[in-house]
Tab-separated table of C-alpha atoms in Angstrom:
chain	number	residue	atom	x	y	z
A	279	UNK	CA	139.063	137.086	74.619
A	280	UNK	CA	139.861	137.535	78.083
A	281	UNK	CA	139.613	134.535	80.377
A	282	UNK	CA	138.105	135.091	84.120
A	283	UNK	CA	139.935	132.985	86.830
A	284	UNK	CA	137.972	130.170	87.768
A	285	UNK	CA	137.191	132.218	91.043
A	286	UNK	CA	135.930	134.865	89.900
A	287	UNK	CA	133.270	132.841	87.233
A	288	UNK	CA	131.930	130.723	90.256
A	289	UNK	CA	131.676	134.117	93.039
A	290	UNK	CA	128.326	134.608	93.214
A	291	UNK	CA	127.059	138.031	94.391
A	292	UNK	CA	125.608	137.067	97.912
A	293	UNK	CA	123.162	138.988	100.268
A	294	UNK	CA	124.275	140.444	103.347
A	295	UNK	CA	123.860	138.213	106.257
A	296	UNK	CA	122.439	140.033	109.179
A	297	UNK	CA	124.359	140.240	112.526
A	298	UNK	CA	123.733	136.794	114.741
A	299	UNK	CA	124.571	136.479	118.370
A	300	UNK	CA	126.294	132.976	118.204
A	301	UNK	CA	125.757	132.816	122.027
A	302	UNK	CA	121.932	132.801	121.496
A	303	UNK	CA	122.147	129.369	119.480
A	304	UNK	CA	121.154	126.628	121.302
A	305	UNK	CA	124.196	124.350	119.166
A	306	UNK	CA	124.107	121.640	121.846
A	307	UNK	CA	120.392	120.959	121.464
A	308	UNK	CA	120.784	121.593	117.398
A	309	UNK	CA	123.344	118.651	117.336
A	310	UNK	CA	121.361	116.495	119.522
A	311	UNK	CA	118.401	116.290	116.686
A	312	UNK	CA	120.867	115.807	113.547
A	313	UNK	CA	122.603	112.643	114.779
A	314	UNK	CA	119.132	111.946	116.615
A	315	UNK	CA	117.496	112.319	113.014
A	316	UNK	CA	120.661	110.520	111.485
A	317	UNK	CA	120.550	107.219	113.533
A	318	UNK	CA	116.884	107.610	113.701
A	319	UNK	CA	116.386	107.375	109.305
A	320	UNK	CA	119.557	105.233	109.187
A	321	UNK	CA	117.872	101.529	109.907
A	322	UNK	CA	115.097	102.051	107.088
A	323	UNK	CA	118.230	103.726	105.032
A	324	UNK	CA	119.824	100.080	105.020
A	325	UNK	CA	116.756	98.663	104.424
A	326	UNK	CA	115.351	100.817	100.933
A	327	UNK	CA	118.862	100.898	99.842
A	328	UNK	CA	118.216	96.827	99.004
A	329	UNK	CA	115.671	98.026	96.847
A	330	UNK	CA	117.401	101.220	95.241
A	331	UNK	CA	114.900	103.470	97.197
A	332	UNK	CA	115.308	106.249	99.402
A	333	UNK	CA	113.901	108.232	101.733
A	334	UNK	CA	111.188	109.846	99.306
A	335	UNK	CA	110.129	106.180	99.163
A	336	UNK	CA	110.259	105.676	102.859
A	337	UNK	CA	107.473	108.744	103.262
A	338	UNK	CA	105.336	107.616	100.406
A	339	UNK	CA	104.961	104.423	101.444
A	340	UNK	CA	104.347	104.989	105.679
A	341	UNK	CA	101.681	107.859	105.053
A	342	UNK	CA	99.889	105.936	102.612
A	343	UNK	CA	100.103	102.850	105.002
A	344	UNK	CA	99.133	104.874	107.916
A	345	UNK	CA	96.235	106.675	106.204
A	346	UNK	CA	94.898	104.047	103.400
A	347	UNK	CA	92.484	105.800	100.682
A	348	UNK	CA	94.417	109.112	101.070
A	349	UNK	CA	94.521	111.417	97.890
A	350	UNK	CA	97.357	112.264	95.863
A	351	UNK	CA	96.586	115.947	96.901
A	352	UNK	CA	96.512	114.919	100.674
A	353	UNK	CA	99.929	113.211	100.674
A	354	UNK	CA	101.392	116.351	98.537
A	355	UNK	CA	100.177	118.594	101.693
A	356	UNK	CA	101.657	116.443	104.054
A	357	UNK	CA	104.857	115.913	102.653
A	358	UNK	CA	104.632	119.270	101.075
A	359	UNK	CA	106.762	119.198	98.087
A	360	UNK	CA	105.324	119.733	94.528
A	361	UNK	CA	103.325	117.118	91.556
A	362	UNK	CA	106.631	116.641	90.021
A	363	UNK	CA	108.893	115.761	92.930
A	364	UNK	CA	106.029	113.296	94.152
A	365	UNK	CA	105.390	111.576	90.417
A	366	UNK	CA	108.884	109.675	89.975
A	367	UNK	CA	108.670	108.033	93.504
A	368	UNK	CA	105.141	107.328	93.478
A	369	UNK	CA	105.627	105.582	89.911
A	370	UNK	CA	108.261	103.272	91.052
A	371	UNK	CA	105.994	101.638	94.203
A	372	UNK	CA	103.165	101.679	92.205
A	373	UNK	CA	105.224	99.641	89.427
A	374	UNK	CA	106.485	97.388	91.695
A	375	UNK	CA	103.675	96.820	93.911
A	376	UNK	CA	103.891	98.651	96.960
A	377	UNK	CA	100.819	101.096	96.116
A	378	UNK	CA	97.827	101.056	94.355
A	379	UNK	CA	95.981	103.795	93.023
A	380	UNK	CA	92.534	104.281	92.296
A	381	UNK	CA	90.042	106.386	91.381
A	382	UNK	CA	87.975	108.179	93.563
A	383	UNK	CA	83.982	106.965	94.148
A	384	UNK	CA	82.685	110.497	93.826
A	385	UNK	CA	85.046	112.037	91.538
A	386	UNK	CA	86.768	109.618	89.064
A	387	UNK	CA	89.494	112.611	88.766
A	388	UNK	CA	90.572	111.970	91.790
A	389	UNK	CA	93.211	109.354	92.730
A	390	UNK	CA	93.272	107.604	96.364
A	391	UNK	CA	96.458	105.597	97.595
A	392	UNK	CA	96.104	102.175	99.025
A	393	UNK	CA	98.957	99.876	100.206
A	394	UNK	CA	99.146	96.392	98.531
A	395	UNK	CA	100.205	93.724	101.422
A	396	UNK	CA	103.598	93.919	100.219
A	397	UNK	CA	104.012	98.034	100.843
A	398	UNK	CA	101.917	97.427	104.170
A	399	UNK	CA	104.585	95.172	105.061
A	400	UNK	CA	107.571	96.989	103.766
A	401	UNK	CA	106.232	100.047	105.631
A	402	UNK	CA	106.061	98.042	108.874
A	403	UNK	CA	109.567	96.451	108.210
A	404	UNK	CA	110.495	100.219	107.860
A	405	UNK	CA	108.821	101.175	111.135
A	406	UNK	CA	109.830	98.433	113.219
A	407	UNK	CA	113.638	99.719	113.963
A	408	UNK	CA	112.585	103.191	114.323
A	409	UNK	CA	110.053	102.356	116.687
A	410	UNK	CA	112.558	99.916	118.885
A	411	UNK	CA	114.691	103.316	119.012
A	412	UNK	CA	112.609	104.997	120.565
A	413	UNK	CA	111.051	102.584	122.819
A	414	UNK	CA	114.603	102.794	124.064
A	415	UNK	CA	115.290	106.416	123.969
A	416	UNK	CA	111.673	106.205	126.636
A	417	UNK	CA	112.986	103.232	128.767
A	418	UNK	CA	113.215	104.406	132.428
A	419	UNK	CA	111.388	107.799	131.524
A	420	UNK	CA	107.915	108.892	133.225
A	421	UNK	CA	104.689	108.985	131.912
A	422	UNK	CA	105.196	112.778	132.751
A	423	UNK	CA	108.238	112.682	131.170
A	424	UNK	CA	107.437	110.880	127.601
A	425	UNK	CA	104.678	113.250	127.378
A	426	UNK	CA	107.242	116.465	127.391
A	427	UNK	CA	108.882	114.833	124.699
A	428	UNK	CA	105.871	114.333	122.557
A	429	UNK	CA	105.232	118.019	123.777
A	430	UNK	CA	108.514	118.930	122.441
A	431	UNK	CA	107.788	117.432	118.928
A	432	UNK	CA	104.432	118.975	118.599
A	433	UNK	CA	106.336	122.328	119.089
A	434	UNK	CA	109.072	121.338	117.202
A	435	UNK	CA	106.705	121.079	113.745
A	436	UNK	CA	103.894	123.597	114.729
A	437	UNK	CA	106.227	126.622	114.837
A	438	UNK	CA	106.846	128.629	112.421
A	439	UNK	CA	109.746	130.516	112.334
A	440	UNK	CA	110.818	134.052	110.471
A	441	UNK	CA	113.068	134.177	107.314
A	442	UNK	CA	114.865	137.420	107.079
A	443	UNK	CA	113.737	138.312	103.615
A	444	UNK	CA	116.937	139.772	102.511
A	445	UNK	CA	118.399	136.112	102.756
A	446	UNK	CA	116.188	133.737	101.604
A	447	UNK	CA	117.291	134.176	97.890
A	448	UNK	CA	114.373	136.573	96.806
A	449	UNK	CA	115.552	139.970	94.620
């Protein structure tokens, strides 16, 4: 028996990457969001970390806060990842108290997500520092000016953007 070099075992056959003009990345602006994003999620970070929660947590628990009597099917669409990835993390706040889940008036299939005081607060606890960052990233800025920026994130998540087909991992 012939042994492959550990190389050659882990080389994965790869698609071809098409042809990118570097100079048509906007890498300053790119940057800009990931530490923005990483000093923005890093306060509540601190703060589910006491608990042994994460950021999965952190989402549950503020769109269920902000939108009490949503359905399990609403938050999957928002957050949009699948039954499965939701189940584990929705388990452990309803086990310890954060949500509560009940059945819907109409159809008792149906499960709606309430805080309990205890994940209202936690959300706001989680909310508080984020919100302080920003109120500083505005100070000094215009009304004019605050509104491009809200501008900006409404573009930001409405776009959609085009995935070269031979890359995204599909044979």
């Amino acid at each position: 028996m012939v042994r492959q070099s550990a190389t050659k075992a882990a080389k994965k056959d790869l698609p071809e990457l098409p042809v990118v003009d570097d100079k048509a990345i906007d890498f300053e602006t790119i940057e800009r969001l990931f530490f923005a994003y990483r000093d923005f999620v890093s306060d509540p970070d601190a703060i589910l970390s006491k608990f042994g929660y994460g950021r999965a947590h952190h989402r549950v628990v503020y769109f269920v806060s902000r939108r009490p009597g949503m359905t399990v099917a609403d938050l999957l669409a928002i957050l949009q990842i699948t039954k499965q990835s939701l189940a584990r993390v929705l388990k452990e706040l309803i086990d310890s108290g954060y949500i509560r889940q009940m059945a819907g008036p109409a159809d008792r299939r149906q499960r709606r997500l309430y805080p309990t005081l205890a994940g209202r607060e936690l959300a706001l606890a989680l909310s508080e520092p984020q919100s302080q960052r920003i109120a500083n990233a505005m100070q000094g800025l215009s009304i004019a000016e605050r509104e491009a920026v809200r501008r900006f994130l409404d573009g930001m998540q409405k776009q959609t953007v085009a995935v070269n087909p031979d890359i995204d991992g599909a044979d």
